[in-house]
Coordinates of C-alpha atoms and ligand atoms in Angstrom, one line a residue:
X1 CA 46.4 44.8 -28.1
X2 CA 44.0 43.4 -25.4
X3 CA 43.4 44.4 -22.2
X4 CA 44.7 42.0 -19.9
X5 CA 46.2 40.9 -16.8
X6 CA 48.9 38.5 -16.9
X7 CA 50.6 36.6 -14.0
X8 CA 53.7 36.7 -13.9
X9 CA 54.7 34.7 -10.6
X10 CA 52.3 32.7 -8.5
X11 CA 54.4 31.0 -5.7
X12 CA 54.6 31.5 -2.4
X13 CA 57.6 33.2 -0.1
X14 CA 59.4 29.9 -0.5
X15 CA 61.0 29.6 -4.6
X16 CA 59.6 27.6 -6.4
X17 CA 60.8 25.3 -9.5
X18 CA 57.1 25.4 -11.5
X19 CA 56.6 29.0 -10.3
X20 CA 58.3 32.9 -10.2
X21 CA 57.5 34.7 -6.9
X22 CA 54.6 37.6 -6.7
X23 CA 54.2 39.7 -9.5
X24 CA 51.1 40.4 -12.4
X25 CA 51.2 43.1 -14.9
X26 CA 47.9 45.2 -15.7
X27 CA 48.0 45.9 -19.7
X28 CA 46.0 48.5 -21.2
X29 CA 46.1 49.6 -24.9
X30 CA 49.2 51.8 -24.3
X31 CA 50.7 51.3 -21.0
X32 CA 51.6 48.6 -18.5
X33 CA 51.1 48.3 -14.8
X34 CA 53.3 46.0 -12.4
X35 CA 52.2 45.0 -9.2
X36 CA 54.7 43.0 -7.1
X37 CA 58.1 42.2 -8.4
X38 CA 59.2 38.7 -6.6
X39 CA 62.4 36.8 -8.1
X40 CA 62.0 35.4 -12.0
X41 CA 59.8 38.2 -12.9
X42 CA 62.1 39.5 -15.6
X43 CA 61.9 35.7 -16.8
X44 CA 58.7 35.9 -17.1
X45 CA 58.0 38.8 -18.9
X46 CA 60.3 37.4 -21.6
X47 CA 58.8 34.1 -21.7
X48 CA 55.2 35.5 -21.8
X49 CA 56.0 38.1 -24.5
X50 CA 55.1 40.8 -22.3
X51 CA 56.1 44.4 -23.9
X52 CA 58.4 45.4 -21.0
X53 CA 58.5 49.2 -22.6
X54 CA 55.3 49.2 -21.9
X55 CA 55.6 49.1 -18.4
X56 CA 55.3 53.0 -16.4
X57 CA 54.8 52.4 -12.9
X58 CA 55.6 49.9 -10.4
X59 CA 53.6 49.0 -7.1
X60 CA 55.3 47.1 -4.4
X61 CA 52.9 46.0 -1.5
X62 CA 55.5 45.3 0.8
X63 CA 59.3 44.1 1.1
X64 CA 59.4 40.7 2.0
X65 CA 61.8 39.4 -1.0
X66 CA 59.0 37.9 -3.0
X67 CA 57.3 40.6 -3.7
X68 CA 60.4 43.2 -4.4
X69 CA 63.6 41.3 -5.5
X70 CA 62.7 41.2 -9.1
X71 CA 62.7 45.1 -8.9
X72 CA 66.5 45.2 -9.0
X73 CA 67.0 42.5 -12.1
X74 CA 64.0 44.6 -13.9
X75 CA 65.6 47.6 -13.7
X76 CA 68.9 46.0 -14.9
X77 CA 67.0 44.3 -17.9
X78 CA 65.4 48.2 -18.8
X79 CA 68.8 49.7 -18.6
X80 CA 70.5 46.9 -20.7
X81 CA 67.6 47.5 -23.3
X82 CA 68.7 51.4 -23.4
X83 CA 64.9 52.1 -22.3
X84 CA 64.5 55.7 -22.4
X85 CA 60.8 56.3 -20.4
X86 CA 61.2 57.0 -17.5
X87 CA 59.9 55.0 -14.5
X88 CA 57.9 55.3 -11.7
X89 CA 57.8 53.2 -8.6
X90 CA 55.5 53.1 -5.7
X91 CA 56.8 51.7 -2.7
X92 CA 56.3 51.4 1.5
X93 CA 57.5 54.3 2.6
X94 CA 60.0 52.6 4.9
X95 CA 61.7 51.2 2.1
X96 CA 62.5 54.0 -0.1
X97 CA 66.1 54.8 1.2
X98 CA 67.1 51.6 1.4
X99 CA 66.3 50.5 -2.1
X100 CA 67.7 53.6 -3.6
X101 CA 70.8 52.4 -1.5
X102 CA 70.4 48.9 -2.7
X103 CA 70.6 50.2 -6.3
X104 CA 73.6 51.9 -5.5
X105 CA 75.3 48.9 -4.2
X106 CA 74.4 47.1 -7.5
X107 CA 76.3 49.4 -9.6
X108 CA 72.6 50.8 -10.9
X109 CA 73.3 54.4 -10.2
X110 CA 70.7 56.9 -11.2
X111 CA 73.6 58.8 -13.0
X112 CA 74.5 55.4 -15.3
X113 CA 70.6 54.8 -16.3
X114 CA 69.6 55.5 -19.7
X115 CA 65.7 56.3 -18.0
X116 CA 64.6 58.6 -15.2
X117 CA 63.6 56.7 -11.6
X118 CA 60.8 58.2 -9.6
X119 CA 59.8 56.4 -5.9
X120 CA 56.6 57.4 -4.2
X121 CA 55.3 56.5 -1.1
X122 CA 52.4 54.4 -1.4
X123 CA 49.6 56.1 1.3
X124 CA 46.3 54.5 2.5
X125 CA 44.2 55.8 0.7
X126 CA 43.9 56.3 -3.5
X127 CA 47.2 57.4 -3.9
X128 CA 48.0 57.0 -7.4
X129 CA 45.6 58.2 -10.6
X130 CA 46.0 58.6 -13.9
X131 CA 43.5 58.3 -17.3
X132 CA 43.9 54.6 -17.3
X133 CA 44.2 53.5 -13.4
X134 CA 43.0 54.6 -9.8
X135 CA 44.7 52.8 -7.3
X136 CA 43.8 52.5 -3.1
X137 CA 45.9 51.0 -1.1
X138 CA 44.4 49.9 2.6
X139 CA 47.3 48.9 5.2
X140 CA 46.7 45.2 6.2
X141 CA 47.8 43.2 9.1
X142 CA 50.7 41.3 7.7
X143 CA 52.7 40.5 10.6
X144 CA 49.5 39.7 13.3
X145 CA 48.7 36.3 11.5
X146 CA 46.4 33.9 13.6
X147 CA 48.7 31.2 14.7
X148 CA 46.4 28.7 14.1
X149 CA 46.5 29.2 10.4
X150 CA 50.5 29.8 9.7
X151 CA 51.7 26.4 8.2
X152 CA 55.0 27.0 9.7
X153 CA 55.8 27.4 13.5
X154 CA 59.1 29.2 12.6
X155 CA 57.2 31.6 10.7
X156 CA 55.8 33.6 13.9
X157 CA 59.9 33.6 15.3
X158 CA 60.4 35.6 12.5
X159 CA 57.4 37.7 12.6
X160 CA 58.7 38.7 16.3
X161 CA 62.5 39.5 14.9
X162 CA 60.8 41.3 11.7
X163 CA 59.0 43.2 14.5
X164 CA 62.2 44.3 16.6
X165 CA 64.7 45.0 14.6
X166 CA 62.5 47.2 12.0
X167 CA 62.2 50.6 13.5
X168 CA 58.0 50.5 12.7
X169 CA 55.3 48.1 12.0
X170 CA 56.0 46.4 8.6
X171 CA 54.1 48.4 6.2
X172 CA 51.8 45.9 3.8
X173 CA 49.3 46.8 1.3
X174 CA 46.6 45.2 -0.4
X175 CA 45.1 47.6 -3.7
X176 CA 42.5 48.4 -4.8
X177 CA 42.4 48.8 -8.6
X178 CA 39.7 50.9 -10.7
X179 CA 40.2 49.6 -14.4
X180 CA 36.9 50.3 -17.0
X181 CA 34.5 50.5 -14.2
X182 CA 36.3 47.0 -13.2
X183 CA 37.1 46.9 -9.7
X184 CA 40.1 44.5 -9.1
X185 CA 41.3 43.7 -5.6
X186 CA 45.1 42.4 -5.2
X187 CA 44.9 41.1 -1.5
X188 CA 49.2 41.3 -1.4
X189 CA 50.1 39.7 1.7
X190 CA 47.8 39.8 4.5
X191 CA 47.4 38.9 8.7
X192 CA 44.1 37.6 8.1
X193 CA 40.5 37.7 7.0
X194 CA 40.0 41.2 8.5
X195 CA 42.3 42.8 5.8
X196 CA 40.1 41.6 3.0
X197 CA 36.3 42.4 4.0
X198 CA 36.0 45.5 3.7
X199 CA 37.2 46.0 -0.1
X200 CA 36.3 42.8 -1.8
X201 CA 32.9 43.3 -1.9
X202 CA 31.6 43.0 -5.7
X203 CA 35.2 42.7 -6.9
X204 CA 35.4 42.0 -10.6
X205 CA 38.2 40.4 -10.2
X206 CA 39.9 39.6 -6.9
X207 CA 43.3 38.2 -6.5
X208 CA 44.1 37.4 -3.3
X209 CA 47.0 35.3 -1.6
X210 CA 45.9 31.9 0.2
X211 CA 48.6 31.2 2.6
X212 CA 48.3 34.2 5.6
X213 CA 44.3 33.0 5.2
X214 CA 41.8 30.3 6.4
X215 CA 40.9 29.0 3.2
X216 CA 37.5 27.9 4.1
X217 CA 36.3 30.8 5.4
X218 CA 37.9 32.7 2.6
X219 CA 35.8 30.6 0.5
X220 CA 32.7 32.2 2.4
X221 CA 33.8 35.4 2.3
X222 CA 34.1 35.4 -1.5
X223 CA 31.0 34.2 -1.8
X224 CA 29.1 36.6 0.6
X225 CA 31.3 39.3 -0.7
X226 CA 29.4 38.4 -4.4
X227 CA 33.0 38.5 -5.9
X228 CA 32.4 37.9 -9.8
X229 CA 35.6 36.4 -10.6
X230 CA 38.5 34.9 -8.2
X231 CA 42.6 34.1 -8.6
X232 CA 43.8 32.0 -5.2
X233 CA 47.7 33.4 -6.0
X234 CA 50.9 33.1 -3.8
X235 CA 50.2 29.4 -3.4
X236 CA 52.5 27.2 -0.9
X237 CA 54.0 23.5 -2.2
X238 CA 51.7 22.3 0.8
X239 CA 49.2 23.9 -1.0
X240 CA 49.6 22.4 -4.3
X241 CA 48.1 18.9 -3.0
X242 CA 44.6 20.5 -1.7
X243 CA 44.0 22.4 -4.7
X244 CA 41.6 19.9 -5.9
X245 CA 39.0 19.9 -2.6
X246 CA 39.5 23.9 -2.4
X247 CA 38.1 23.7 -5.9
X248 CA 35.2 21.2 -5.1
X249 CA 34.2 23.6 -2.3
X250 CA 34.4 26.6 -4.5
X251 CA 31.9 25.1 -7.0
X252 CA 29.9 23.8 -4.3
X253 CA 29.4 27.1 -2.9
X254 CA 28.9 28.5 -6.6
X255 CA 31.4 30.5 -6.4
X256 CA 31.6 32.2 -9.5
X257 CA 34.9 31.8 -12.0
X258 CA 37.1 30.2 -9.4
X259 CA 40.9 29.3 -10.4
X260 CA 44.1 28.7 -8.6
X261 CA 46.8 31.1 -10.7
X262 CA 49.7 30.0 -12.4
X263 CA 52.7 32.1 -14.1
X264 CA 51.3 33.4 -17.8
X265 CA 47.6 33.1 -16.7
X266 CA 45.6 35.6 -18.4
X267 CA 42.7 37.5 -17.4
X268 CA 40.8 39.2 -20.1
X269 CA 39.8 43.2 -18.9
Ligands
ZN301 ZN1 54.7 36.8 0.2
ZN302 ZN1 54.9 38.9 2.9

């Protein structure tokens, strides 16, 4: 079995018809590692063959729906499947009583399962290790985008309700992944440049979000960050028209192993 990580969706918070919402799965020889669940990942790791028993642990960088929804229809598939490992899921630690509630409302009662549920709170810092992975997670900005960079002027109304009505700040992640000396950065959702300079530097592999980001000066900052290999993921429909020039300017700033994602890319470990 190779080593590989496989995306699983690529599109932005809005559906999309050509793509699932966030989610790739880090595969080693004998376990699996899912980061981001949006809608249609089940879907997708049927139609790419991925060995869903494989899958242990679960990281969710934050709870907008298009990184978490696909939790639920996961843990539906596993329990169809009579899986019998148990499962671990990492989540924001505002989110844990709510989901177990949610799974409750969905007639996926911890009683009922055929497999063992364990949440943990994701905390800055490396908060999850075992012989395979070390993960870090670093809190970003997600809700203090620059204004001049949202492509929707709704989008900072919503930031402002998101804001109110939750009882804290929205707690977002981006990770930090130690794989074979490989240091892979998943950017999750982020407010801005700021979330991403301090722990891209010499990624391996860096897979970072383009919509929350100034994409030309991303561009820089993946180039003075000397990042070896680059995935532009969570990608907007407005998006999907400049992904041409965004190359261009990639190569012309030698910027090395540059792609846009798309659902059953894989990335050699
Ligand atoms: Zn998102
Ligand atoms: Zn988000």
């Amino acid at each position: 079995m190779k080593q590989r990580i496989v995306i699983l969706g690529s599109a932005s918070g809005m559906p999309s018809a050509q793509r699932s919402s966030s989610s790739f799965i880090l595969e080693t020889d004998s376990q699996s590692y899912l980061f981001d669940a949006g809608e249609g990942t089940s879907t997708s790791i049927l139609r790419y063959n991925i060995d869903y028993d494989k899958i242990n642990t679960i990281f969710i960088s934050h709870m907008h729906p298009d990184h978490c929804v696909g939790l639920f229809s996961l843990i539906q598939m596993m329990y169809l499947l009579n899986r019998e490992k148990s499962l671990e899921i990492y989540l924001p630690e505002e989110s844990i009583t709510g989901v177990k509630n949610f799974l409750n409302t969905l007639y996926l009662f911890p009683e009922k399962l055929s497999f063992d549920l364990y949440f943990y709170t994701i905390k800055p810092g490396l908060f999850f290790e075992d012989s395979y992975l070390k993960v870090k997670a670093y809190p970003n900005l997600h809700l203090a985008e620059n204004e001049k960079i949202m492509r929707t002027p709704k989008v900072k109304r919503h930031q402002e309700i998101e804001k109110e009505k939750l009882s804290n700040k929205m707690e977002s992640f981006s990770f930090e992944i130690a794989f074979k000396n490989k240091k892979v950065v998943y950017s999750g959702d982020v407010g801005g440049l700021d979330d991403l300079k301090m722990i891209i530097h010499n990624a391996d592999i860096l897979i970072t979000e383009c919509m929350h980001l100034d994409i030309e000066r991303l561009l820089d900052l993946i180039k003075k960050s000397k990042v070896k290999s680059t995935l532009f993921t969570h990608i907007p429909a407005e998006l999907e028209k400049e992904k041409e020039g965004i190359t261009k300017k990639a190569n012309d700033l030698k910027i090395k192993n540059f792609q846009f994602a798309f659902d059953g890319l894989s990335l050699l470990l």
